[in-house]
CSV table of C-alpha atoms and ligand atoms in Angstrom, one decimal:
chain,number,residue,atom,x,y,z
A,1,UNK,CA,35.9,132.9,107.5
A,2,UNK,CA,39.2,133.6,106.2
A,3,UNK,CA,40.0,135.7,109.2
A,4,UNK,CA,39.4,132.7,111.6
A,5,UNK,CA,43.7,132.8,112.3
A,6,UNK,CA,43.3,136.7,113.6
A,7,UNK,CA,40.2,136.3,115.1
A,8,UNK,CA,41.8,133.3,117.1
A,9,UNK,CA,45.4,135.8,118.2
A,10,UNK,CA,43.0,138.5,119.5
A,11,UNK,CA,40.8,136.1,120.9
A,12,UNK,CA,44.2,135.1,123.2
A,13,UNK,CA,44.2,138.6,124.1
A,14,UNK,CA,41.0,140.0,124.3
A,15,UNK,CA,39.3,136.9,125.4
A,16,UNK,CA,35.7,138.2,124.1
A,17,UNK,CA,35.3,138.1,120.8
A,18,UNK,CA,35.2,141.1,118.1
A,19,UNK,CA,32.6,140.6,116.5
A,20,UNK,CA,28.9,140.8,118.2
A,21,UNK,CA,26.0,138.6,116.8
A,22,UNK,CA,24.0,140.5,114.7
A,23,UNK,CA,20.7,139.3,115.8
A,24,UNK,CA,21.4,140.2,118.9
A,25,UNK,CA,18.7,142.8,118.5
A,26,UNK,CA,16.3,141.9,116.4
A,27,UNK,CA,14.4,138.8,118.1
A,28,UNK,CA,10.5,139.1,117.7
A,29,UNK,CA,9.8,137.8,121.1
A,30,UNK,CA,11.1,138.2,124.7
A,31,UNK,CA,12.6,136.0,126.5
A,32,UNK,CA,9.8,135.1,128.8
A,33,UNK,CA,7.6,134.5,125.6
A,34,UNK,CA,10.3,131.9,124.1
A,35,UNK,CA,9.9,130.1,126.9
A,36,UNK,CA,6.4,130.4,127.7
A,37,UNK,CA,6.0,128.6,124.1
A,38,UNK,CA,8.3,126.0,124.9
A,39,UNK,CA,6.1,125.3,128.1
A,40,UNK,CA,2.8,125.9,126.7
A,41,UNK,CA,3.2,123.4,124.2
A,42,UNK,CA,6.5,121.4,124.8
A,43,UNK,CA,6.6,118.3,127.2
A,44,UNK,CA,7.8,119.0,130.2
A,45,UNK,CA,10.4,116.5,130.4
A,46,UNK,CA,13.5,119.4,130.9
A,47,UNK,CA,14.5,121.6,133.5
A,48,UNK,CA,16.3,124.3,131.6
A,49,UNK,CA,18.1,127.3,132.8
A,50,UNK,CA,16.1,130.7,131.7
A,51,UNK,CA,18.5,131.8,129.0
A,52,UNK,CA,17.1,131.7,125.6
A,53,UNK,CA,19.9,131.3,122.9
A,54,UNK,CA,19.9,132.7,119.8
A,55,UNK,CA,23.3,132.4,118.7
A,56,UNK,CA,26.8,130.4,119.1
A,57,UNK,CA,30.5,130.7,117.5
A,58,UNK,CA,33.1,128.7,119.2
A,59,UNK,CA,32.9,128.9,123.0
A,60,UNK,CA,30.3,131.6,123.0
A,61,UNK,CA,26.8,131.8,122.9
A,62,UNK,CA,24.7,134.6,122.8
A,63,UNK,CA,20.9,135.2,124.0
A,64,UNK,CA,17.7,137.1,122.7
A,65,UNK,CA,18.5,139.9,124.8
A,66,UNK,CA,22.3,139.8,123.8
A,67,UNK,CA,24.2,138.7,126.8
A,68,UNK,CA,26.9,136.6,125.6
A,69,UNK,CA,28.2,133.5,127.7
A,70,UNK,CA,30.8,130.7,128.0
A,71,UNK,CA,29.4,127.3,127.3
A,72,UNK,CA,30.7,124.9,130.0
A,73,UNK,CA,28.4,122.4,129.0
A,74,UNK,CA,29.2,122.0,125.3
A,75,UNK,CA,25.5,120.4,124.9
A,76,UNK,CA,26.6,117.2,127.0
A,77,UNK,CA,30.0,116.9,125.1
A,78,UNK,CA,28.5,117.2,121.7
A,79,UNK,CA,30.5,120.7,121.1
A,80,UNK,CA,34.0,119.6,121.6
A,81,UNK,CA,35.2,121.7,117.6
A,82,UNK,CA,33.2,124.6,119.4
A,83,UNK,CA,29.5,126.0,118.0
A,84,UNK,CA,29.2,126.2,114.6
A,85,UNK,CA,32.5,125.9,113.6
A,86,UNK,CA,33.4,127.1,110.1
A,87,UNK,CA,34.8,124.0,108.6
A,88,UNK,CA,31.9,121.7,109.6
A,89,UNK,CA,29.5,124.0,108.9
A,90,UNK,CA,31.0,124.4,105.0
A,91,UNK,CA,30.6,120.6,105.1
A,92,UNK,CA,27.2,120.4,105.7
A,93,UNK,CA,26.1,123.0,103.5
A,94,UNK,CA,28.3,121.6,100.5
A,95,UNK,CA,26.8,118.3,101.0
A,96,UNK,CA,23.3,119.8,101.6
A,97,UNK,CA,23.0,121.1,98.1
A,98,UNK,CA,23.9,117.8,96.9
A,99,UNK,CA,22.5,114.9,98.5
A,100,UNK,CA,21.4,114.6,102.0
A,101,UNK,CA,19.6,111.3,102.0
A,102,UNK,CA,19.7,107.9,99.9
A,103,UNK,CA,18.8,105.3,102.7
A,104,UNK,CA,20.9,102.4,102.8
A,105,UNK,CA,18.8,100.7,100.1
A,106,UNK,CA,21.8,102.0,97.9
A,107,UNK,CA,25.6,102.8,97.9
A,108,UNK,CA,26.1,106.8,98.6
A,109,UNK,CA,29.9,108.7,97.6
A,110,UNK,CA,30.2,109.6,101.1
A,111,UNK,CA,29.8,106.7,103.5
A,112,UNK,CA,32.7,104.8,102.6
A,113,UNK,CA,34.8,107.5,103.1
A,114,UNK,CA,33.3,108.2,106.4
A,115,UNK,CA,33.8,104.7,107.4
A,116,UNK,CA,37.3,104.7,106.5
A,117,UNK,CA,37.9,107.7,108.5
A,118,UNK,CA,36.3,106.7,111.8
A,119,UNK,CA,37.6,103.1,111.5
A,120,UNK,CA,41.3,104.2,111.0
A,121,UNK,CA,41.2,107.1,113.6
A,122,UNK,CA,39.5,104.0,116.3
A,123,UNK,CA,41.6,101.4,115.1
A,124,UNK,CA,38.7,99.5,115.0
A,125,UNK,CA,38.2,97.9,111.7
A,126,UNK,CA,34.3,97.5,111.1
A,127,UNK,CA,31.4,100.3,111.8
A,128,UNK,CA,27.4,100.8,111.8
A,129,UNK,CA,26.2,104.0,111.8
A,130,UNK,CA,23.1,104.8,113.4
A,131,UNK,CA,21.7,108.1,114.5
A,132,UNK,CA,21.7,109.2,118.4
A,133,UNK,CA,23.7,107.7,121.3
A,134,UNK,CA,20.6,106.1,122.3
A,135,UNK,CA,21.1,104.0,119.1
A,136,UNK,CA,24.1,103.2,119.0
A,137,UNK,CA,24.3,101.6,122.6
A,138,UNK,CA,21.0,99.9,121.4
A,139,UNK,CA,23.0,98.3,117.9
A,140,UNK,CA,25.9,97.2,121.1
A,141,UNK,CA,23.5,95.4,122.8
A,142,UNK,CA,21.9,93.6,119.9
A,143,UNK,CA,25.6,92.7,118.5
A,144,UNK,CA,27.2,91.3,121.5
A,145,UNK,CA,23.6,89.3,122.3
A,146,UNK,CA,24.2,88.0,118.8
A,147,UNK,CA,27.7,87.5,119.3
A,148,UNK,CA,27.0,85.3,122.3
A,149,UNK,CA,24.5,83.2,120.2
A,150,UNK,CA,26.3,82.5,117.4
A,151,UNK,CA,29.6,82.4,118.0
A,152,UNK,CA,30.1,82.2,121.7
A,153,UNK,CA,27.4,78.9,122.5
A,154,UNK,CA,25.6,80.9,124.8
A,155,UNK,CA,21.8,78.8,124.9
A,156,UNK,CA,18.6,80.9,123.2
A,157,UNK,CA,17.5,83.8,125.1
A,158,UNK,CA,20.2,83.4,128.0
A,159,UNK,CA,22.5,85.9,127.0
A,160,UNK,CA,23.6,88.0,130.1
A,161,UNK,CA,25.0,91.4,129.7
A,162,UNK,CA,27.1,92.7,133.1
A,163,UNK,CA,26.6,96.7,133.3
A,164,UNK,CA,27.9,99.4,136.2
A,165,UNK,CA,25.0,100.9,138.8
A,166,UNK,CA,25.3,104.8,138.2
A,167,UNK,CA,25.7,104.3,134.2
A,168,UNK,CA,24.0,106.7,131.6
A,169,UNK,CA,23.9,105.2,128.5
A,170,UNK,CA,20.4,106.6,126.8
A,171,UNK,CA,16.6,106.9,127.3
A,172,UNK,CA,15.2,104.1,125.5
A,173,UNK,CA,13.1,101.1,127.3
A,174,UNK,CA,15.8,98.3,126.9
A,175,UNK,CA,18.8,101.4,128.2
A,176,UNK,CA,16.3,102.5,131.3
A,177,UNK,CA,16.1,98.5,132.1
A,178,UNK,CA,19.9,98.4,133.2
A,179,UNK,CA,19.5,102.2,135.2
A,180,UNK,CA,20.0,102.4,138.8
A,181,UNK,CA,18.5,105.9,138.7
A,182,UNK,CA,14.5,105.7,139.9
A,183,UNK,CA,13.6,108.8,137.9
A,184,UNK,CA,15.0,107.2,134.8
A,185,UNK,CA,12.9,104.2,135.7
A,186,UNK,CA,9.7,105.0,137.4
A,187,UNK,CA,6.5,104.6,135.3
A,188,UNK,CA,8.2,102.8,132.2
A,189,UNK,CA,8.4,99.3,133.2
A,190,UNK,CA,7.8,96.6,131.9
A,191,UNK,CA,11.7,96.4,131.4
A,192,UNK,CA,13.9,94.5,129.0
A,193,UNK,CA,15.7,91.5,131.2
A,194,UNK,CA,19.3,90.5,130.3
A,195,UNK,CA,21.1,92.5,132.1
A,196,UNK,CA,23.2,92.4,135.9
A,197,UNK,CA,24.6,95.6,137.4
A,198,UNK,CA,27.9,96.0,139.5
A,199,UNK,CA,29.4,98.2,141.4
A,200,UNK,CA,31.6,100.7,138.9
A,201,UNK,CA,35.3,100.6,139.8
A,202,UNK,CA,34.9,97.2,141.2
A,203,UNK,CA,36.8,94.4,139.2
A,204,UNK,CA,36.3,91.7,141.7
A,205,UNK,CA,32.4,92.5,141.7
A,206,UNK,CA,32.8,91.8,137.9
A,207,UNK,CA,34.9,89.1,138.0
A,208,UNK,CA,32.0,87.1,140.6
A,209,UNK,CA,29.0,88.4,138.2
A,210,UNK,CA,30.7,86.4,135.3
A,211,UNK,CA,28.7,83.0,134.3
A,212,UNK,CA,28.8,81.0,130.9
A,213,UNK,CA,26.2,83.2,129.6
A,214,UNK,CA,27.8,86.4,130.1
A,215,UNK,CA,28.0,88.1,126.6
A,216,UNK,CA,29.7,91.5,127.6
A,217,UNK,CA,30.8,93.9,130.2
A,218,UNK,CA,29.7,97.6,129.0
A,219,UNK,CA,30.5,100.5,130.8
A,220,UNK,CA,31.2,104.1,130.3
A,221,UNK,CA,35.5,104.7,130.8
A,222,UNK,CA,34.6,107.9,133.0
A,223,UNK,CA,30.8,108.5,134.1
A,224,UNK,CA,29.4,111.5,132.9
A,225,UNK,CA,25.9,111.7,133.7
A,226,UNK,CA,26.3,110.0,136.9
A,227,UNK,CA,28.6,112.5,138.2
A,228,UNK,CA,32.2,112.7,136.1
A,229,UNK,CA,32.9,109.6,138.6
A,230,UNK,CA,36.5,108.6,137.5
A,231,UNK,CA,37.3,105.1,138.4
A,232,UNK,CA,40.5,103.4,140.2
A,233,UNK,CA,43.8,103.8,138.1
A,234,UNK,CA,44.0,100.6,136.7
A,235,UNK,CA,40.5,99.5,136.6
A,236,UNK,CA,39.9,99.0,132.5
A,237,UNK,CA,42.8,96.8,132.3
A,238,UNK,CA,41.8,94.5,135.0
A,239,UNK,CA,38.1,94.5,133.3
A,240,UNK,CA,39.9,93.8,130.0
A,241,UNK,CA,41.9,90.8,131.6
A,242,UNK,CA,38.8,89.6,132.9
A,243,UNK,CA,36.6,89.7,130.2
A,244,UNK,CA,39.7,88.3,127.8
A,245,UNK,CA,39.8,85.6,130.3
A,246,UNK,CA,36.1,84.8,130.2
A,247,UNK,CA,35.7,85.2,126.4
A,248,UNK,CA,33.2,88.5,127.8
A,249,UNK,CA,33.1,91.1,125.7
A,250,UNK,CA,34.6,94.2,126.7
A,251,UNK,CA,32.2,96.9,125.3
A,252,UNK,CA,33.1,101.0,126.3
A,253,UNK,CA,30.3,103.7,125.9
A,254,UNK,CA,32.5,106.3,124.7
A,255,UNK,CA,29.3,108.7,123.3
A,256,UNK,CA,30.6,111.4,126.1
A,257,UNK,CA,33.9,110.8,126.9
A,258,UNK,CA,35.0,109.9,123.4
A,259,UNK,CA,36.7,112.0,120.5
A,260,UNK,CA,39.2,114.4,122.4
A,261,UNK,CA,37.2,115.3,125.7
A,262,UNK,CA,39.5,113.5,128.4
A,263,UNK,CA,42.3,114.5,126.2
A,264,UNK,CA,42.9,111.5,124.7
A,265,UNK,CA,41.3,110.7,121.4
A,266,UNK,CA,39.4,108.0,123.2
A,267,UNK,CA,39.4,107.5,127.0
A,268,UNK,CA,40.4,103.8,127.2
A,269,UNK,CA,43.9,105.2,125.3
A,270,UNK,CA,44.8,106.3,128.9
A,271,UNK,CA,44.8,102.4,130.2
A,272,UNK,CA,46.4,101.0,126.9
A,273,UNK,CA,43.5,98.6,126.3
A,274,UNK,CA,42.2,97.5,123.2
A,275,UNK,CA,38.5,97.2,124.2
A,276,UNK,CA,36.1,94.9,121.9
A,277,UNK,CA,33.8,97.8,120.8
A,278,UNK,CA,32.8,101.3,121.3
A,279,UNK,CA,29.7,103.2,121.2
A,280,UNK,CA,30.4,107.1,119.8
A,281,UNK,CA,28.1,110.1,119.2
A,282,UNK,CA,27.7,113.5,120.5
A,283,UNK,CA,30.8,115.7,119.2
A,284,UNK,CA,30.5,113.1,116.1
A,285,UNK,CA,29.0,115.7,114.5
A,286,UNK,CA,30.4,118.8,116.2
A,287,UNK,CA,26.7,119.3,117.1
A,288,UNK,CA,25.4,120.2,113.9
A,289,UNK,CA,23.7,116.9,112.9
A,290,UNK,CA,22.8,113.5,115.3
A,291,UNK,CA,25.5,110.8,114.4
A,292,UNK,CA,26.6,108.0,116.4
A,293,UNK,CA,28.2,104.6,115.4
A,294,UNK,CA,29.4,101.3,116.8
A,295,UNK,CA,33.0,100.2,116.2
A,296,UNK,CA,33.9,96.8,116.9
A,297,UNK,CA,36.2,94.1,115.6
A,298,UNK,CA,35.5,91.6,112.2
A,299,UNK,CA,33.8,88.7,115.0
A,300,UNK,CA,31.6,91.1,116.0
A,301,UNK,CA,30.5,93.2,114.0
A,302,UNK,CA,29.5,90.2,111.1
A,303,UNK,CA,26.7,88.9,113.3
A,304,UNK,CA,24.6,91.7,111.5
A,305,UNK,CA,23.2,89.9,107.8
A,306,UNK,CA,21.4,92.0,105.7
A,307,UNK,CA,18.0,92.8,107.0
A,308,UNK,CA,19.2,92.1,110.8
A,309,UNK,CA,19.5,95.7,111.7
A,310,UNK,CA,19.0,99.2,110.5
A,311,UNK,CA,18.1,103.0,110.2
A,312,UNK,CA,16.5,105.0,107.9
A,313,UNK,CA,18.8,108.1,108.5
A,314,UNK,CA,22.0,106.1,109.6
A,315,UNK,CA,24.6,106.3,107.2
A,316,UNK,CA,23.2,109.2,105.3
A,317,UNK,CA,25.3,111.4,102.8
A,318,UNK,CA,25.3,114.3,104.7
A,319,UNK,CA,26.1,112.7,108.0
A,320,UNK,CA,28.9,111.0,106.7
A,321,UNK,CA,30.4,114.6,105.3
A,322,UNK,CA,29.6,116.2,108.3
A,323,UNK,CA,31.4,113.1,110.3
A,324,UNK,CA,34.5,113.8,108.4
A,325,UNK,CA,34.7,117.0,108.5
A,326,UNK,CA,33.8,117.1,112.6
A,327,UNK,CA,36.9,114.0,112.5
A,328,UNK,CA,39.0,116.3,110.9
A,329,UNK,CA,38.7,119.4,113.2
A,330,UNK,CA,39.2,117.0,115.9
A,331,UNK,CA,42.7,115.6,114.5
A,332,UNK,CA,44.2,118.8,112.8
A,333,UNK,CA,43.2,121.1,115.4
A,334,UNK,CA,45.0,118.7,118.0
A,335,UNK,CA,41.6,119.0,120.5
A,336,UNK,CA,42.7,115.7,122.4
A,337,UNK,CA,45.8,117.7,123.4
A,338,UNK,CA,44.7,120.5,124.0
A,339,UNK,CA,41.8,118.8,126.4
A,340,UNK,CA,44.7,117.1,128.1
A,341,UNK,CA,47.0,120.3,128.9
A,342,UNK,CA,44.2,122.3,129.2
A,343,UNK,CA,42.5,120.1,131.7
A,344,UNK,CA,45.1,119.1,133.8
A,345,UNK,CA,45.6,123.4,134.1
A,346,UNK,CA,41.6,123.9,134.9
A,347,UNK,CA,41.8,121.5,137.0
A,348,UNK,CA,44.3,122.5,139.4
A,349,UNK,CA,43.4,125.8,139.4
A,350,UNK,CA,39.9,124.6,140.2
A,351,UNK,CA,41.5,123.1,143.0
A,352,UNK,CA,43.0,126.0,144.7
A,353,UNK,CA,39.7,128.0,145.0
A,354,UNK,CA,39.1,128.6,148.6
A,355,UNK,CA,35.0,127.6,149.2
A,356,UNK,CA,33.6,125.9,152.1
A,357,UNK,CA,30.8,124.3,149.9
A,358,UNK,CA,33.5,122.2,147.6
A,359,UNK,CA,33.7,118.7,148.5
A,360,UNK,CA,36.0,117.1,146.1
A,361,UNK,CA,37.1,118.2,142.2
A,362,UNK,CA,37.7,115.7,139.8
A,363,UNK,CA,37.9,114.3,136.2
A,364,UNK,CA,40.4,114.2,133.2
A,365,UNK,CA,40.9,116.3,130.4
A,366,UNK,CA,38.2,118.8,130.2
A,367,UNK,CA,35.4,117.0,131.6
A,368,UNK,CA,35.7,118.2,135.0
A,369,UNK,CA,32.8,117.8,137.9
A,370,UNK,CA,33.0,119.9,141.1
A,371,UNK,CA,30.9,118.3,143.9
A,372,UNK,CA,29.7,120.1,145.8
A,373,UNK,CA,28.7,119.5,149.6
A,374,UNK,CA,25.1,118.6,150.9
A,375,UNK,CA,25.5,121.8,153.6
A,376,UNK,CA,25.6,123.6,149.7
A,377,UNK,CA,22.2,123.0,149.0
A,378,UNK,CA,22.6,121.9,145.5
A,379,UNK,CA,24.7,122.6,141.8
A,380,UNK,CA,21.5,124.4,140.5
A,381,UNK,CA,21.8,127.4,142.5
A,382,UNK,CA,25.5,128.2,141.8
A,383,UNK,CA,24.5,127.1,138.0
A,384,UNK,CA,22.1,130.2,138.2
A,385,UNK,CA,24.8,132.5,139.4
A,386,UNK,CA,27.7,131.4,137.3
A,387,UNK,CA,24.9,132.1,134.5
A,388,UNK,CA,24.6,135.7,135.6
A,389,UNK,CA,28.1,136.2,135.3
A,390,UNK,CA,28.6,134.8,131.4
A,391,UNK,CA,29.4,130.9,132.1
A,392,UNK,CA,26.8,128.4,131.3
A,393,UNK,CA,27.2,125.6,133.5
A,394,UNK,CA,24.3,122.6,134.6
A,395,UNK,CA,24.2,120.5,137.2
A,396,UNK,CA,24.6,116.8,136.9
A,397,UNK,CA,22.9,114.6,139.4
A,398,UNK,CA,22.0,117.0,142.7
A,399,UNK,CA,25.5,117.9,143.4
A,400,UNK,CA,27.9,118.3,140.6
A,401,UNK,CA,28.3,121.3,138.5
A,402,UNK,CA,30.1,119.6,135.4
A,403,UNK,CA,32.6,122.0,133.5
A,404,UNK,CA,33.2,121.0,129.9
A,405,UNK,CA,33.6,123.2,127.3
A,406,UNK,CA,34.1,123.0,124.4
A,407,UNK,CA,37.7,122.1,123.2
A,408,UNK,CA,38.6,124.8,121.0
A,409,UNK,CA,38.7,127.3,124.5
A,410,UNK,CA,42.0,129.0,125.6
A,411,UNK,CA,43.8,129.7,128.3
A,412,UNK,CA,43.0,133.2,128.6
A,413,UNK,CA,39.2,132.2,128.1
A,414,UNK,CA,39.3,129.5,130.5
A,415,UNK,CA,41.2,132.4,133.4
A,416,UNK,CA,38.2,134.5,132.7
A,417,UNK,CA,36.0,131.6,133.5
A,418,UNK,CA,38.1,130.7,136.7
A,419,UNK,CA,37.8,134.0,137.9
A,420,UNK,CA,34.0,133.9,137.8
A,421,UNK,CA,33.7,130.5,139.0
A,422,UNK,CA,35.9,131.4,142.0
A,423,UNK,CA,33.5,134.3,143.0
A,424,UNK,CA,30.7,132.0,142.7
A,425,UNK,CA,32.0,129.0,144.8
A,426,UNK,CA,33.8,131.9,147.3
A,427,UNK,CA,30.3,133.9,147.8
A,428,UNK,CA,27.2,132.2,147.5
B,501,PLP,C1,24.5,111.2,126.0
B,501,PLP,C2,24.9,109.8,126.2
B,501,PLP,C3,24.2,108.7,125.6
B,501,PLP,C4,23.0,108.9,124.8
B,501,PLP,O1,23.1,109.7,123.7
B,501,PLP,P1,21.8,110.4,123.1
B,501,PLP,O2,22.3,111.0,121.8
B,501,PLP,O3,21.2,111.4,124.0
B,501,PLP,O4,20.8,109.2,122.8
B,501,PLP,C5,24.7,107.5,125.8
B,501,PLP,N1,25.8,107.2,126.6
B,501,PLP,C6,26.5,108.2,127.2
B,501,PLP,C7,27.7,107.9,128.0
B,501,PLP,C8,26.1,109.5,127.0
B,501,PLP,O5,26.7,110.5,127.7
């Protein structure tokens, strides 16, 4: 990949790249077969668009049949360094041939280092490593329940946890518990008590939901799932100066909007707050590998004694090399930048497209959600007919098409995209 540099300069001018997959012929089954396997014998717990992919490199993917397309979805954020990226991907083969797995009964040569990384590019000084986001918000609940025993006074079993209505935060039985979202919900109860939900953007909802036993306030810094909701200017520091003011702590799911996507390296940077914790995942990894963590200060984090909490595959050797090498493209490819100038130009542009069926465009850095008015009949169908023009776009709740790709894109990349996007949202 020593041609990555050129590859990049005609990339800014040719926008498609040079080079076509090379399996883009050869699959052994059709695309309706691929998917009739995954729905003969798969749960049927997705709704995917019918594209079977076969292949990625940066922003593009390509299918069985060859079609190549923009990813504006990034897997959910987990894509920011782009698919497959060359530097990761050297990472995890290196380490792969090495060691891959030790458990956490003893020391590896890789996790320290990992640590160090993440904790210094946080600012946070202590970290757990677990596996997928799911876990990570899971470790953040048990720590700041913990917390509120043992160092807070908080009476056994009491501990209160305040959360926001619309949050996404994972699929687990004690996450689900503190959904406002029925499907999430229906059919899994009995649910996991300790939690109270507010309003999100609401400090003074907060503020009243406080009692003794409060242990935290956790709550994503932008909503993703729920619809790229962006709260009030001003919002996370008034939560910070509540919780500080409470002795609540202030606990930010950053799994999605975390590590460069709103174009900062974290999204409570653009409030200057200095939150207690932070749950990360997704592009922790670049997408090659599930890694999460949970960063949070000395107090916190030394509840956990040996043999309070653990993983089998958290804090393995090779996720740790692929964690630093997925840090480093972050950091010395500048993605946070580039998601903030970047953003700020899709953004507007998306702004200026003429549709009757666009109720209001929003978000920060590149994770951008155009809702869409009810007279529109839905995200999926424009989803479908961005995907026949090359973009790969989904639909979060009924009415938001989410655009978020991965950071690596360009400007000429993203004008190709704009152009399709505007014939999508100016003739369906
Ligand atoms: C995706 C996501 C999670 C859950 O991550 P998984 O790896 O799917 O368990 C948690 N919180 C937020 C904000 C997310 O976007």
């Amino acid at each position: 990949m020593a041609t990555t540099a050129v590859l990049e300069i005609e990339r800014e001018e040719k926008i498609m790249p040079t080079i076509l997959p090379s399996s883009s012929s050869t699959s052994a089954f059709t695309t309706q077969e691929y998917i009739n396997l995954e729905n003969t014998y798969g749960a049927r717990n997705y709704h995917p668009l019918e594209v079977v992919i076969t292949r990625g490199e940066g922003v593009w993917v390509w299918d069985t049949e060859g079609n190549q397309y923009l990813d504006c979805l990034s897997a959910y954020s987990a894509l920011n360094q782009g698919h497959c990226h060359p530097r990761i991907l050297k990472a995890l083969t290196e380490q792969a041939a090495r060691l891959t797995l030790t458990s956490r009964a003893f020391y590896n040569d890789q996790l320290g280092l990992f640590y160090e990384k993440i904790c210094k590019i946080s600012g946070f000084p202590r970290v757990l490593p677990m596996n997928t986001g799911a876990e990570a918000v899971e470790t953040a609940i048990k720590a700041v329940r913990k917390w509120a025993y043992t160092v807070k006074g908080v009476p056994a079993d009491k501990a209160e946890i305040i959360v926001c209505s619309n949050n996404f935060a994972g699929r687990t039985i004690s996450i689900i518990s503190f959904s406002t979202e029925q499907q999430y919900r229906f059919g899994f109860a009995p649910f996991t008590p300790g939690f109270k939900i507010v309003p999100y953007g609401d400090a003074a909802a907060l503020e009243a939901a406080i009692t003794p036993n409060t242990a935290a306030f956790f709550l994503e810094p932008i909503q993703g799932e729920g619809g790229i909701i962006v709260p009030p200017e001003g919002y996370l520091r008034e939560a910070e100066r509540i919780c500080r003011q409470n002795n609540v702590l202030l606990i930010l799911d950053e799994i999605q909007t975390g590590l460069g996507r709103t174009g900062k390296m974290f999204a409570f940077e653009h409030e200057g707050i200095k939150p207690d914790g932070i749950t990360v995942g997704k592009a922790l990894s670049g997408g090659f590998y599930p890694i999460s963590a949970f960063l949070s200060t000395h107090e916190v984090m030394d509840v956990f004694r040996p043999g309070d909490h653990g993983s089998t595959f958290g804090g393995n050797p090779l996720a740790a090399a692929v964690g630093m090498a997925a840090l480093d493209v972050i950091v010395d490819e500048n993605l946070p930048e580039r998601a903030a100038s970047l953003g700020a130009y899709f953004l507007e542009r998306l702004r200026q497209i003429p549709s009757p069926h666009i109720k209001e465009v929003r978000g920060k850095g590149l994770l951008i959600g155009v809702e869409l008015k009810p007279s529109a009949y839905g995200a999926r169908r424009f989803c479908k007919a961005l995907m026949q023009l090359g973009i790969l776009a989904k639909e979060t709740r009924e009415n938001v098409i989410r655009f978020a790709p991965p950071l690596v894109i360009t400007r000429p990349q993203l004008d190709w995209a704009l152009e399709r996007i505007e014939r999508v949202l100016t003739t369906l």
